[in-house]
Amino acid sequence: MRYRVLGGTGIEVSVHCLGAMMFGAVGNPDHDDCVRVIHAALDQGVNFVDTADMYSAGESEEIVGKALKGRRDDVVLATKVHFRMGEGPNRSGNSRRWILKEVEESLRRLGTDWIDLYQIHRPDHSTDIEETLSVLGDLVRQGKIRAFGCSTFPAEEIVEAHNVAERRGLQRFRTEQPPYSLIARGIEAAVLPVCQRYGMGVLTWSPLASGFLTGKYRKGRPVDLSIGRPSLTPARFDPSIPGNAAKLDAVEKLVELATDIGCSLPELAVAFAAAHPGVTSVITGPRTMDQLEGLLKGASLTLDDATLDRIDEIVPPGTNLYSPDGAWRPPSLTDTARRRRPLAERAAG
């Protein structure tokens, strides 16, 4: 397993990062089995583990904490804050009040005194970014976190955060965690170049595009929309929808490419993400030991220029054929009031 420096922090992390989203009620509810998966990853050279407070409502952090007992010093531990944790107001977001409360809960669940990388899971336009950066800097000085970053922030939000940090003399985001895959290459246009400009580490998520790049979903094969991910978002998987047909067409070509170079489609997918010079580490989120072994099997796969050229022909650089589940959409798109003047003011004359 190779290691890369994480965003100028001096911390070296494995190119494969073990994602813990599938540990707990949402994925694998067997704690002992999850611990065995984590230990197997560590034994094979993975030293970077990423989780979040909201994964299985905190259960994922608890499982990771169990697995790291006696091995904490050898692991770079990352977690995230932002999403709602419980009923009532002020139990989510990026405010000083919530972050100070929730970091203590994450430390408790993880069974540790410090978090190596604490990440803001999504933007929050109800909170001034200065407030968020200020409290994160305080946590660094208190020794509760070693560095902090953001996750799924658009390029303009990253730039604004860095500008505010410089103007106010605050510590800045050291990392970004965006979605990136063979069929979701949108971050190549702006997010990755911005991260490279600021010297940020990048740990990408969803290299298998919510299952589209596992080989499970193929052109001409029926998709059961009543179970698994398709049951949650059937519009993303229904092959009768033209956009999904385009994804499946690309998958067929990518399967052919993987066969030509002697690897599996998941191996190709993870190797592709790791090959970009702006990417530090690729998060893979196995649910079982078999899935972990399959993903680690391709760790030594090197994609030559000819292979990357063929990928560019199938899915052009900067192109999204797939919008990742959970990707952030700005209020300017989701709030119709921000896109429409009052009815009486819409006419030009």
GROMACS .gro file of N, CA, C and O in nm, residues 56-136:
model
  324
   56SER      N    1  -2.539   0.549   1.046
   56SER     CA    2  -2.616   0.463   1.137
   56SER      C    3  -2.635   0.528   1.273
   56SER      O    4  -2.627   0.464   1.378
   57ALA      N    5  -2.659   0.662   1.269
   57ALA     CA    6  -2.691   0.739   1.390
   57ALA      C    7  -2.585   0.722   1.499
   57ALA      O    8  -2.616   0.709   1.618
   58GLY      N    9  -2.458   0.721   1.460
   58GLY     CA   10  -2.348   0.711   1.556
   58GLY      C   11  -2.293   0.571   1.574
   58GLY      O   12  -2.186   0.553   1.632
   59GLU      N   13  -2.365   0.471   1.526
   59GLU     CA   14  -2.323   0.332   1.546
   59GLU      C   15  -2.191   0.303   1.474
   59GLU      O   16  -2.106   0.229   1.524
   60SER      N   17  -2.172   0.362   1.356
   60SER     CA   18  -2.048   0.342   1.282
   60SER      C   19  -1.928   0.389   1.363
   60SER      O   20  -1.826   0.319   1.371
   61GLU      N   21  -1.939   0.507   1.423
   61GLU     CA   22  -1.828   0.556   1.506
   61GLU      C   23  -1.801   0.462   1.623
   61GLU      O   24  -1.684   0.438   1.658
   62GLU      N   25  -1.905   0.407   1.682
   62GLU     CA   26  -1.886   0.314   1.794
   62GLU      C   27  -1.811   0.190   1.748
   62GLU      O   28  -1.721   0.139   1.818
   63ILE      N   29  -1.846   0.137   1.630
   63ILE     CA   30  -1.778   0.018   1.578
   63ILE      C   31  -1.632   0.048   1.548
   63ILE      O   32  -1.542  -0.030   1.583
   64VAL      N   33  -1.607   0.163   1.486
   64VAL     CA   34  -1.468   0.201   1.457
   64VAL      C   35  -1.390   0.214   1.586
   64VAL      O   36  -1.274   0.170   1.596
   65GLY      N   37  -1.452   0.273   1.688
   65GLY     CA   38  -1.385   0.286   1.818
   65GLY      C   39  -1.347   0.151   1.876
   65GLY      O   40  -1.237   0.134   1.930
   66LYS      N   41  -1.437   0.054   1.866
   66LYS     CA   42  -1.405  -0.080   1.915
   66LYS      C   43  -1.286  -0.139   1.839
   66LYS      O   44  -1.196  -0.201   1.899
   67ALA      N   45  -1.286  -0.120   1.707
   67ALA     CA   46  -1.182  -0.181   1.624
   67ALA      C   47  -1.045  -0.119   1.649
   67ALA      O   48  -0.942  -0.187   1.632
   68LEU      N   49  -1.041   0.008   1.689
   68LEU     CA   50  -0.912   0.077   1.702
   68LEU      C   51  -0.851   0.066   1.842
   68LEU      O   52  -0.742   0.119   1.865
   69LYS      N   53  -0.918  -0.002   1.933
   69LYS     CA   54  -0.860  -0.020   2.066
   69LYS      C   55  -0.727  -0.093   2.055
   69LYS      O   56  -0.718  -0.201   1.997
   70GLY      N   57  -0.624  -0.034   2.108
   70GLY     CA   58  -0.490  -0.092   2.102
   70GLY      C   59  -0.416  -0.062   1.973
   70GLY      O   60  -0.298  -0.095   1.960
   71ARG      N   61  -0.483   0.003   1.876
   71ARG     CA   62  -0.419   0.033   1.746
   71ARG      C   63  -0.435   0.180   1.708
   71ARG      O   64  -0.401   0.219   1.597
   72ARG      N   65  -0.486   0.259   1.800
   72ARG     CA   66  -0.520   0.398   1.767
   72ARG      C   67  -0.401   0.478   1.713
   72ARG      O   68  -0.416   0.558   1.620
   73ASP      N   69  -0.284   0.461   1.772
   73ASP     CA   70  -0.169   0.542   1.732
   73ASP      C   71  -0.124   0.516   1.589
   73ASP      O   72  -0.056   0.600   1.529
   74ASP      N   73  -0.162   0.403   1.533
   74ASP     CA   74  -0.119   0.367   1.398
   74ASP      C   75  -0.218   0.407   1.290
   74ASP      O   76  -0.195   0.384   1.172
   75VAL      N   77  -0.330   0.468   1.331
   75VAL     CA   78  -0.439   0.496   1.237
   75VAL      C   79  -0.466   0.646   1.229
   75VAL      O   80  -0.470   0.716   1.330
   76VAL      N   81  -0.483   0.694   1.106
   76VAL     CA   82  -0.529   0.830   1.083
   76VAL      C   83  -0.681   0.824   1.078
   76VAL      O   84  -0.739   0.766   0.986
   77LEU      N   85  -0.745   0.884   1.176
   77LEU     CA   86  -0.889   0.871   1.196
   77LEU      C   87  -0.960   0.999   1.154
   77LEU      O   88  -0.929   1.108   1.201
   78ALA      N   89  -1.057   0.983   1.064
   78ALA     CA   90  -1.136   1.097   1.016
   78ALA      C   91  -1.283   1.074   1.045
   78ALA      O   92  -1.334   0.962   1.034
   79THR      N   93  -1.353   1.181   1.083
   79THR     CA   94  -1.497   1.175   1.096
   79THR      C   95  -1.555   1.308   1.053
   79THR      O   96  -1.482   1.401   1.016
   80LYS      N   97  -1.689   1.318   1.056
   80LYS     CA   98  -1.754   1.436   1.000
   80LYS      C   99  -1.871   1.480   1.088
   80LYS      O  100  -1.925   1.401   1.166
   81VAL      N  101  -1.910   1.608   1.069
   81VAL     CA  102  -2.021   1.666   1.143
   81VAL      C  103  -2.102   1.753   1.048
   81VAL      O  104  -2.048   1.813   0.956
   82HIS      N  105  -2.232   1.759   1.067
   82HIS     CA  106  -2.321   1.850   0.995
   82HIS      C  107  -2.466   1.802   1.002
   82HIS      O  108  -2.554   1.878   1.034
   83PHE      N  109  -2.489   1.674   0.966
   83PHE     CA  110  -2.626   1.626   0.952
   83PHE      C  111  -2.695   1.611   1.087
   83PHE      O  112  -2.631   1.601   1.191
   84ARG      N  113  -2.827   1.607   1.080
   84ARG     CA  114  -2.909   1.604   1.201
   84ARG      C  115  -2.882   1.479   1.284
   84ARG      O  116  -2.875   1.369   1.232
   85MET      N  117  -2.870   1.500   1.415
   85MET     CA  118  -2.850   1.391   1.510
   85MET      C  119  -2.955   1.405   1.621
   85MET      O  120  -2.929   1.461   1.726
   86GLY      N  121  -3.075   1.359   1.594
   86GLY     CA  122  -3.179   1.366   1.695
   86GLY      C  123  -3.283   1.473   1.664
   86GLY      O  124  -3.270   1.550   1.569
   87GLU      N  125  -3.387   1.475   1.746
   87GLU     CA  126  -3.499   1.567   1.726
   87GLU      C  127  -3.470   1.704   1.785
   87GLU      O  128  -3.384   1.720   1.871
   88GLY      N  129  -3.544   1.802   1.736
   88GLY     CA  130  -3.535   1.937   1.792
   88GLY      C  131  -3.436   2.024   1.716
   88GLY      O  132  -3.355   1.975   1.637
   89PRO      N  133  -3.442   2.155   1.741
   89PRO     CA  134  -3.351   2.249   1.674
   89PRO      C  135  -3.210   2.240   1.730
   89PRO      O  136  -3.186   2.184   1.837
   90ASN      N  137  -3.116   2.296   1.657
   90ASN     CA  138  -2.976   2.309   1.700
   90ASN      C  139  -2.907   2.175   1.722
   90ASN      O  140  -2.816   2.164   1.805
   91ARG      N  141  -2.949   2.073   1.647
   91ARG     CA  142  -2.881   1.944   1.655
   91ARG      C  143  -2.828   1.904   1.517
   91ARG      O  144  -2.824   1.787   1.481
   92SER      N  145  -2.788   2.005   1.442
   92SER     CA  146  -2.728   1.982   1.310
   92SER      C  147  -2.663   2.112   1.266
   92SER      O  148  -2.672   2.214   1.333
   93GLY      N  149  -2.597   2.107   1.151
   93GLY     CA  150  -2.541   2.228   1.093
   93GLY      C  151  -2.395   2.250   1.129
   93GLY      O  152  -2.327   2.161   1.181
   94ASN      N  153  -2.349   2.371   1.101
   94ASN     CA  154  -2.206   2.404   1.116
   94ASN      C  155  -2.182   2.517   1.215
   94ASN      O  156  -2.083   2.589   1.207
   95SER      N  157  -2.272   2.533   1.311
   95SER     CA  158  -2.258   2.639   1.410
   95SER      C  159  -2.156   2.602   1.517
   95SER      O  160  -2.127   2.484   1.540
   96ARG      N  161  -2.102   2.704   1.583
   96ARG     CA  162  -2.011   2.681   1.697
   96ARG      C  163  -2.082   2.596   1.803
   96ARG      O  164  -2.023   2.501   1.857
   97ARG      N  165  -2.205   2.629   1.832
   97ARG     CA  166  -2.279   2.559   1.936
   97ARG      C  167  -2.286   2.409   1.907
   97ARG      O  168  -2.258   2.326   1.995
   98TRP      N  169  -2.323   2.374   1.782
   98TRP     CA  170  -2.341   2.233   1.751
   98TRP      C  171  -2.208   2.160   1.739
   98TRP      O  172  -2.193   2.047   1.786
   99ILE      N  173  -2.110   2.222   1.677
   99ILE     CA  174  -1.982   2.155   1.658
   99ILE      C  175  -1.916   2.125   1.793
   99ILE      O  176  -1.863   2.015   1.815
  100LEU      N  177  -1.921   2.221   1.886
  100LEU     CA  178  -1.861   2.197   2.018
  100LEU      C  179  -1.931   2.084   2.092
  100LEU      O  180  -1.867   2.006   2.163
  101LYS      N  181  -2.061   2.074   2.073
  101LYS     CA  182  -2.137   1.965   2.137
  101LYS      C  183  -2.107   1.832   2.070
  101LYS      O  184  -2.076   1.732   2.136
  102GLU      N  185  -2.111   1.830   1.936
  102GLU     CA  186  -2.104   1.702   1.864
  102GLU      C  187  -1.963   1.645   1.859
  102GLU      O  188  -1.946   1.523   1.852
  103VAL      N  189  -1.859   1.729   1.862
  103VAL     CA  190  -1.725   1.673   1.862
  103VAL      C  191  -1.702   1.590   1.988
  103VAL      O  192  -1.634   1.487   1.984
  104GLU      N  193  -1.760   1.633   2.099
  104GLU     CA  194  -1.746   1.557   2.223
  104GLU      C  195  -1.817   1.422   2.211
  104GLU      O  196  -1.768   1.319   2.260
  105GLU      N  197  -1.932   1.421   2.145
  105GLU     CA  198  -2.005   1.295   2.125
  105GLU      C  199  -1.926   1.201   2.034
  105GLU      O  200  -1.920   1.079   2.058
  106SER      N  201  -1.865   1.255   1.929
  106SER     CA  202  -1.784   1.171   1.839
  106SER      C  203  -1.663   1.115   1.912
  106SER      O  204  -1.630   0.997   1.897
  107LEU      N  205  -1.597   1.197   1.992
  107LEU     CA  206  -1.482   1.148   2.069
  107LEU      C  207  -1.524   1.035   2.162
  107LEU      O  208  -1.452   0.935   2.177
  108ARG      N  209  -1.640   1.051   2.224
  108ARG     CA  210  -1.690   0.946   2.315
  108ARG      C  211  -1.719   0.817   2.239
  108ARG      O  212  -1.677   0.709   2.281
  109ARG      N  213  -1.791   0.828   2.129
  109ARG     CA  214  -1.826   0.708   2.053
  109ARG      C  215  -1.702   0.639   1.996
  109ARG      O  216  -1.695   0.516   1.990
  110LEU      N  217  -1.606   0.718   1.953
  110LEU     CA  218  -1.484   0.663   1.893
  110LEU      C  219  -1.386   0.612   1.999
  110LEU      O  220  -1.289   0.544   1.964
  111GLY      N  221  -1.408   0.646   2.124
  111GLY     CA  222  -1.320   0.600   2.232
  111GLY      C  223  -1.179   0.654   2.219
  111GLY      O  224  -1.082   0.583   2.247
  112THR      N  225  -1.167   0.781   2.181
  112THR     CA  226  -1.035   0.839   2.160
  112THR      C  227  -1.031   0.980   2.218
  112THR      O  228  -1.135   1.041   2.245
  113ASP      N  229  -0.910   1.031   2.236
  113ASP     CA  230  -0.892   1.167   2.288
  113ASP      C  231  -0.877   1.269   2.176
  113ASP      O  232  -0.882   1.390   2.202
  114TRP      N  233  -0.853   1.222   2.052
  114TRP     CA  234  -0.833   1.316   1.943
  114TRP      C  235  -0.880   1.258   1.810
  114TRP      O  236  -0.885   1.136   1.792
  115ILE      N  237  -0.916   1.344   1.719
  115ILE     CA  238  -0.955   1.309   1.583
  115ILE      C  239  -0.852   1.369   1.489
  115ILE      O  240  -0.820   1.487   1.500
  116ASP      N  241  -0.798   1.288   1.400
  116ASP     CA  242  -0.693   1.339   1.311
  116ASP      C  243  -0.747   1.436   1.207
  116ASP      O  244  -0.682   1.536   1.175
  117LEU      N  245  -0.865   1.406   1.150
  117LEU     CA  246  -0.924   1.492   1.048
  117LEU      C  247  -1.073   1.506   1.077
  117LEU      O  248  -1.148   1.409   1.067
  118TYR      N  249  -1.115   1.626   1.112
  118TYR     CA  250  -1.256   1.654   1.142
  118TYR      C  251  -1.313   1.733   1.024
  118TYR      O  252  -1.261   1.840   0.989
  119GLN      N  253  -1.418   1.681   0.962
  119GLN     CA  254  -1.466   1.739   0.838
  119GLN      C  255  -1.610   1.792   0.850
  119GLN      O  256  -1.694   1.732   0.916
  120ILE      N  257  -1.633   1.904   0.784
  120ILE     CA  258  -1.767   1.960   0.775
  120ILE      C  259  -1.837   1.890   0.659
  120ILE      O  260  -1.798   1.906   0.543
  121HIS      N  261  -1.940   1.812   0.691
  121HIS     CA  262  -1.997   1.716   0.597
  121HIS      C  263  -2.065   1.781   0.476
  121HIS      O  264  -2.066   1.723   0.366
  122ARG      N  265  -2.124   1.899   0.493
  122ARG     CA  266  -2.187   1.973   0.384
  122ARG      C  267  -2.186   2.122   0.419
  122ARG      O  268  -2.176   2.159   0.536
  123PRO      N  269  -2.201   2.208   0.318
  123PRO     CA  270  -2.214   2.352   0.348
  123PRO      C  271  -2.342   2.381   0.428
  123PRO      O  272  -2.437   2.304   0.426
  124ASP      N  273  -2.340   2.495   0.495
  124ASP     CA  274  -2.456   2.538   0.574
  124ASP      C  275  -2.466   2.689   0.559
  124ASP      O  276  -2.391   2.764   0.622
  125HIS      N  277  -2.560   2.733   0.475
  125HIS     CA  278  -2.570   2.876   0.448
  125HIS      C  279  -2.638   2.954   0.560
  125HIS      O  280  -2.647   3.077   0.554
  126SER      N  281  -2.685   2.886   0.663
  126SER     CA  282  -2.741   2.957   0.778
  126SER      C  283  -2.633   2.995   0.878
  126SER      O  284  -2.661   3.068   0.975
  127THR      N  285  -2.512   2.946   0.857
  127THR     CA  286  -2.401   2.975   0.948
  127THR      C  287  -2.289   3.044   0.872
  127THR      O  288  -2.246   2.995   0.766
  128ASP      N  289  -2.241   3.154   0.924
  128ASP     CA  290  -2.129   3.225   0.861
  128ASP      C  291  -2.006   3.133   0.862
  128ASP      O  292  -1.972   3.075   0.965
  129ILE      N  293  -1.940   3.122   0.750
  129ILE     CA  294  -1.823   3.034   0.740
  129ILE      C  295  -1.714   3.077   0.838
  129ILE      O  296  -1.636   2.995   0.886
  130GLU      N  297  -1.710   3.207   0.872
  130GLU     CA  298  -1.612   3.254   0.970
  130GLU      C  299  -1.634   3.187   1.105
  130GLU      O  300  -1.539   3.149   1.174
  131GLU      N  301  -1.759   3.171   1.144
  131GLU     CA  302  -1.789   3.105   1.272
  131GLU      C  303  -1.742   2.960   1.270
  131GLU      O  304  -1.684   2.910   1.367
  132THR      N  305  -1.767   2.891   1.159
  132THR     CA  306  -1.727   2.751   1.149
  132THR      C  307  -1.576   2.736   1.154
  132THR      O  308  -1.522   2.652   1.228
  133LEU      N  309  -1.504   2.816   1.076
  133LEU     CA  310  -1.358   2.808   1.076
  133LEU      C  311  -1.301   2.845   1.213
  133LEU      O  312  -1.202   2.787   1.258
  134SER      N  313  -1.362   2.942   1.279
  134SER     CA  314  -1.314   2.985   1.410
  134SER      C  315  -1.321   2.873   1.513
  134SER      O  316  -1.224   2.845   1.586
  135VAL      N  317  -1.435   2.803   1.520
  135VAL     CA  318  -1.448   2.697   1.620
  135VAL      C  319  -1.358   2.579   1.586
  135VAL      O  320  -1.301   2.515   1.676
  136LEU      N  321  -1.341   2.550   1.458
  136LEU     CA  322  -1.252   2.440   1.420
  136LEU      C  323  -1.108   2.472   1.459
  136LEU      O  324  -1.034   2.384   1.506
   0.00000   0.00000   0.00000
